[in-house]
Short mmCIF file of C-alpha atoms and ligand atoms in Angstrom, two decimals:
data_model
loop_
_atom_site.label_atom_id
_atom_site.label_comp_id
_atom_site.label_asym_id
_atom_site.label_seq_id
_atom_site.Cartn_x
_atom_site.Cartn_y
_atom_site.Cartn_z
CA MET A 48 113.67 76.24 180.75
CA GLN A 49 113.18 77.81 177.35
CA ILE A 50 110.28 75.34 176.46
CA LYS A 51 108.32 76.11 179.77
CA MET A 52 108.65 79.93 179.12
CA GLU A 53 107.47 79.46 175.75
CA SER A 54 104.59 77.94 176.88
CA ASN A 55 103.85 80.31 179.62
CA LEU A 56 103.68 82.78 176.99
CA LEU A 57 101.63 81.34 174.78
CA GLY A 58 99.44 80.36 177.28
CA ALA A 59 98.83 84.00 178.15
CA ASN A 60 98.34 85.06 174.71
CA GLU A 61 95.56 82.66 174.40
CA MET A 62 93.33 83.92 177.31
CA LEU A 63 93.94 87.37 175.75
CA ALA A 64 93.06 86.15 172.24
CA ARG A 65 89.76 84.56 173.66
CA GLN A 66 88.89 87.75 175.45
CA ASN A 67 89.56 89.72 172.00
CA ARG A 68 87.47 87.33 170.12
CA SER A 69 84.43 87.21 172.32
CA LEU A 70 84.85 91.44 172.01
CA PHE A 71 85.13 91.34 168.40
CA GLU A 72 82.08 88.91 168.23
CA GLN A 73 80.05 90.86 170.41
CA LYS A 74 80.69 94.38 168.06
CA GLY A 75 79.77 92.08 165.05
CA VAL A 76 83.31 93.11 163.43
CA LEU A 77 85.27 91.08 160.94
CA VAL A 78 88.56 90.97 162.15
CA ILE A 79 91.31 89.59 159.73
CA ASN A 80 94.88 88.98 160.61
CA LEU A 81 97.20 89.82 157.46
CA MET A 82 100.29 87.65 157.42
CA SER A 83 103.29 87.31 155.16
CA SER A 84 106.99 87.42 154.49
CA PRO A 85 108.38 91.18 154.30
CA GLY A 86 107.89 92.80 150.68
CA SER A 87 105.17 90.61 149.91
CA GLY A 88 102.87 93.67 149.08
CA LYS A 89 100.32 93.48 152.42
CA THR A 90 99.93 97.46 152.58
CA THR A 91 99.40 98.03 148.50
CA ILE A 92 96.79 95.13 148.63
CA LEU A 93 95.19 96.69 151.86
CA GLU A 94 95.25 100.15 149.89
CA ARG A 95 93.71 98.77 146.71
CA THR A 96 91.06 96.63 149.08
CA ILE A 97 90.48 100.16 150.72
CA ASP A 98 89.90 101.81 147.42
CA VAL A 99 87.07 98.69 146.71
CA LEU A 100 85.69 99.02 149.91
CA ASP A 101 85.59 102.13 151.38
CA GLY A 102 81.92 103.71 151.22
CA GLN A 103 80.66 100.27 151.15
CA LEU A 104 81.75 99.27 154.21
CA LYS A 105 83.11 101.01 157.42
CA LEU A 106 86.74 99.86 157.63
CA GLY A 107 89.57 99.81 160.49
CA VAL A 108 93.34 99.09 160.15
CA ILE A 109 95.71 98.02 162.85
CA GLU A 110 99.20 98.54 161.52
CA GLY A 111 102.01 96.00 163.00
CA ASP A 112 105.71 97.01 162.06
CA LEU A 113 108.96 96.88 164.03
CA TYR A 114 109.96 100.46 163.89
CA THR A 115 108.40 102.64 161.61
CA ASP A 116 104.97 104.08 160.81
CA GLN A 117 105.24 104.22 156.93
CA ASP A 118 102.78 102.01 156.40
CA ALA A 119 100.12 103.42 158.76
CA GLN A 120 100.67 106.84 156.55
CA ARG A 121 99.74 105.31 153.30
CA ILE A 122 96.66 104.01 155.07
CA ASP A 123 95.83 107.10 156.65
CA LYS A 124 96.25 108.89 153.48
CA LYS A 125 93.18 106.61 152.39
CA GLY A 126 91.18 108.38 155.02
CA VAL A 127 90.56 104.98 156.99
CA GLN A 128 91.07 104.86 160.80
CA VAL A 129 94.37 103.39 161.46
CA PHE A 130 96.35 102.35 164.23
CA GLN A 131 100.09 101.64 164.93
CA ILE A 132 101.61 99.22 166.89
CA ASN A 133 105.29 99.41 167.08
CA THR A 134 106.73 96.26 168.36
CA GLU A 135 110.33 97.69 168.87
CA GLY A 136 111.83 94.85 167.30
CA ALA A 137 109.17 91.86 168.24
CA CYS A 138 109.11 89.71 165.43
CA HIS A 139 105.22 89.22 165.60
CA LEU A 140 101.97 91.04 167.00
CA ASP A 141 100.58 89.21 170.43
CA ALA A 142 97.05 89.21 171.67
CA GLY A 143 97.70 91.97 173.93
CA MET A 144 98.79 94.40 171.51
CA ILE A 145 95.80 94.03 169.82
CA GLY A 146 93.43 94.31 172.34
CA THR A 147 94.99 97.66 172.93
CA ALA A 148 94.95 99.00 169.59
CA TYR A 149 91.53 97.94 168.87
CA LYS A 150 90.47 99.77 171.84
CA ARG A 151 91.94 102.93 170.74
CA LEU A 152 90.98 102.80 167.24
CA THR A 153 87.33 101.54 167.36
CA THR A 154 84.53 103.73 166.74
CA GLY A 155 82.31 101.04 167.62
CA ASN A 156 80.84 100.35 164.22
CA GLU A 157 83.60 98.61 162.01
CA ASP A 158 82.53 96.16 159.63
CA ILE A 159 86.38 95.03 159.04
CA ILE A 160 89.14 95.59 160.90
CA PHE A 161 92.41 94.49 158.89
CA ILE A 162 95.63 93.95 161.05
CA GLU A 163 98.89 93.99 158.93
CA ASN A 164 101.07 91.57 161.13
CA VAL A 165 104.91 92.05 161.15
CA GLY A 166 106.51 90.55 158.04
CA ASN A 167 107.61 87.42 159.09
CA LEU A 168 106.15 83.78 158.31
CA VAL A 169 107.27 82.06 161.36
CA CYS A 170 106.16 83.31 164.72
CA PRO A 171 103.09 85.42 163.89
CA ALA A 172 101.51 81.87 163.40
CA GLU A 173 101.84 80.66 166.25
CA PHE A 174 100.09 83.89 168.48
CA ASP A 175 96.38 83.79 168.20
CA LEU A 176 94.77 87.61 167.93
CA GLY A 177 91.60 86.41 168.48
CA GLU A 178 90.90 86.95 164.64
CA GLU A 179 88.14 85.65 162.64
CA LEU A 180 90.05 84.86 159.58
CA ARG A 181 93.82 84.45 159.00
CA VAL A 182 95.00 85.09 155.50
CA VAL A 183 98.48 84.76 154.04
CA VAL A 184 99.69 87.20 151.31
CA MET A 185 103.02 85.97 149.28
CA SER A 186 104.22 86.73 145.84
CA THR A 187 105.44 85.07 143.27
CA THR A 188 109.09 86.73 143.51
CA GLU A 189 109.40 84.64 146.71
CA GLY A 190 109.48 81.31 144.86
CA ASN A 191 106.51 78.39 145.00
CA ASP A 192 108.35 76.20 147.82
CA LYS A 193 106.92 78.68 150.67
CA PRO A 194 104.21 76.50 151.71
CA LEU A 195 106.35 73.53 152.52
CA LYS A 196 109.04 76.02 154.16
CA TYR A 197 106.35 77.35 156.43
CA PRO A 198 103.53 74.79 156.68
CA LEU A 199 102.07 76.27 159.75
CA ILE A 200 101.17 79.46 158.37
CA PHE A 201 99.98 78.11 155.11
CA HIS A 202 98.18 75.46 157.17
CA GLN A 203 95.99 77.68 159.44
CA ALA A 204 94.89 80.33 156.65
CA GLN A 205 91.39 80.30 155.41
CA ALA A 206 92.45 82.52 152.28
CA ILE A 207 96.48 82.79 150.34
CA LEU A 208 96.64 86.04 148.46
CA LEU A 209 99.23 85.22 145.47
CA ASN A 210 100.58 88.54 144.96
CA LYS A 211 102.52 89.73 142.16
CA ILE A 212 100.85 87.64 139.41
CA ASP A 213 101.57 90.14 136.72
CA LEU A 214 105.61 89.18 137.42
CA LEU A 215 104.49 85.30 137.01
CA PRO A 216 106.02 85.24 133.41
CA TYR A 217 109.45 86.75 134.51
CA THR A 218 109.89 84.18 137.87
CA ASP A 219 110.41 80.74 138.03
CA PHE A 220 107.21 80.14 140.09
CA SER A 221 105.30 77.07 139.43
CA LEU A 222 101.82 77.69 139.49
CA ASP A 223 101.03 74.03 139.37
CA ARG A 224 103.53 73.09 142.27
CA PHE A 225 102.31 75.70 144.45
CA SER A 226 98.79 74.94 144.28
CA ASP A 227 99.73 71.26 144.43
CA ASP A 228 101.51 71.73 147.61
CA LEU A 229 98.81 74.15 148.81
CA ALA A 230 96.14 71.53 148.47
CA ARG A 231 97.93 69.14 150.27
CA LEU A 232 98.66 70.97 153.24
CA ASN A 233 95.63 72.95 153.61
CA PRO A 234 92.46 71.83 151.06
CA SER A 235 89.89 74.25 152.23
CA ALA A 236 92.14 77.28 151.48
CA LEU A 237 91.06 79.86 149.21
CA LEU A 238 93.64 81.31 146.62
CA PHE A 239 93.23 84.31 145.02
CA LYS A 240 95.53 85.50 142.50
CA VAL A 241 96.21 89.15 142.60
CA SER A 242 98.63 91.95 141.79
CA GLY A 243 98.52 95.09 143.95
CA ARG A 244 100.46 96.72 141.15
CA THR A 245 97.78 95.92 138.67
CA GLY A 246 94.69 95.82 140.95
CA GLU A 247 94.17 92.46 138.99
CA GLY A 248 92.05 90.03 141.06
CA ILE A 249 91.34 92.77 143.49
CA LYS A 250 87.56 92.70 142.99
CA THR A 251 87.37 88.95 143.26
CA TRP A 252 89.14 89.13 146.65
CA THR A 253 86.98 92.19 148.00
CA GLU A 254 83.45 90.60 146.67
CA TRP A 255 84.70 87.24 148.55
CA LEU A 256 85.03 89.78 151.70
CA LEU A 257 81.60 91.28 151.06
CA GLY A 258 80.43 87.93 151.18
CA VAL A 259 81.66 87.11 154.50
CA VAL A 260 80.53 90.42 155.86
CA ASP A 261 76.83 89.76 154.69
CA LYS A 262 76.81 85.99 156.19
CA LYS A 263 77.94 87.49 159.30
CA LYS A 264 75.14 90.36 159.23
CA ILE A 265 72.44 87.78 158.76
CA GLY A 266 73.91 85.48 161.38
CA LEU A 267 74.10 88.35 163.99
CA ASN A 268 70.04 89.41 163.13
CA ASN A 269 68.96 85.74 163.64
MG1 MG B 67 103.40 96.94 155.01
ZN1 ZN B 68 108.35 86.09 166.64
#
């Protein structure tokens, strides 16, 4: 019974995710699902990313949070369109929430919409939101064993942002072990080493995003 309920839930989500995806394609917007455990630095990275890209691209942010709007307020201060979803305790975002949020947020001409998922490495991986890219943020302070412990989320991601790289010397994090495990689990994933605190590596990440947006525009014009 439990299993049947779960598969119905995922089936319904799948249908809404497909609707979102075709809408995003039609609008030509790059939608990125940012996932991580709590405290890995998603919001700080978003702030840094906005600092570099704002003015070059039209951005929007959908903030997922259990109860508060603190992260949305931080994004709002940057002058970027933001829509807050409070999941009231639910530990992941789903496609229905994103469909509603997008319609409330959009002005119709965004280049990128970032979705900050609820901090959790488990079930967000199971819920397709209709996004084009999945990005996992994890920090050096969380330990290098996370890809092996949470293989699904790392397996599905197109890019991994290894945050708090400035703290690497103060941790037991093994970059070699981490890179090897990741390469075995997901050989095509891109790895960006960044620091939300110092800004290190952010430019490499934003250059990649600009490239993805450019390619998308060329594709749309053909
Ligand atoms: Mg946050
Ligand atoms: Zn969940």
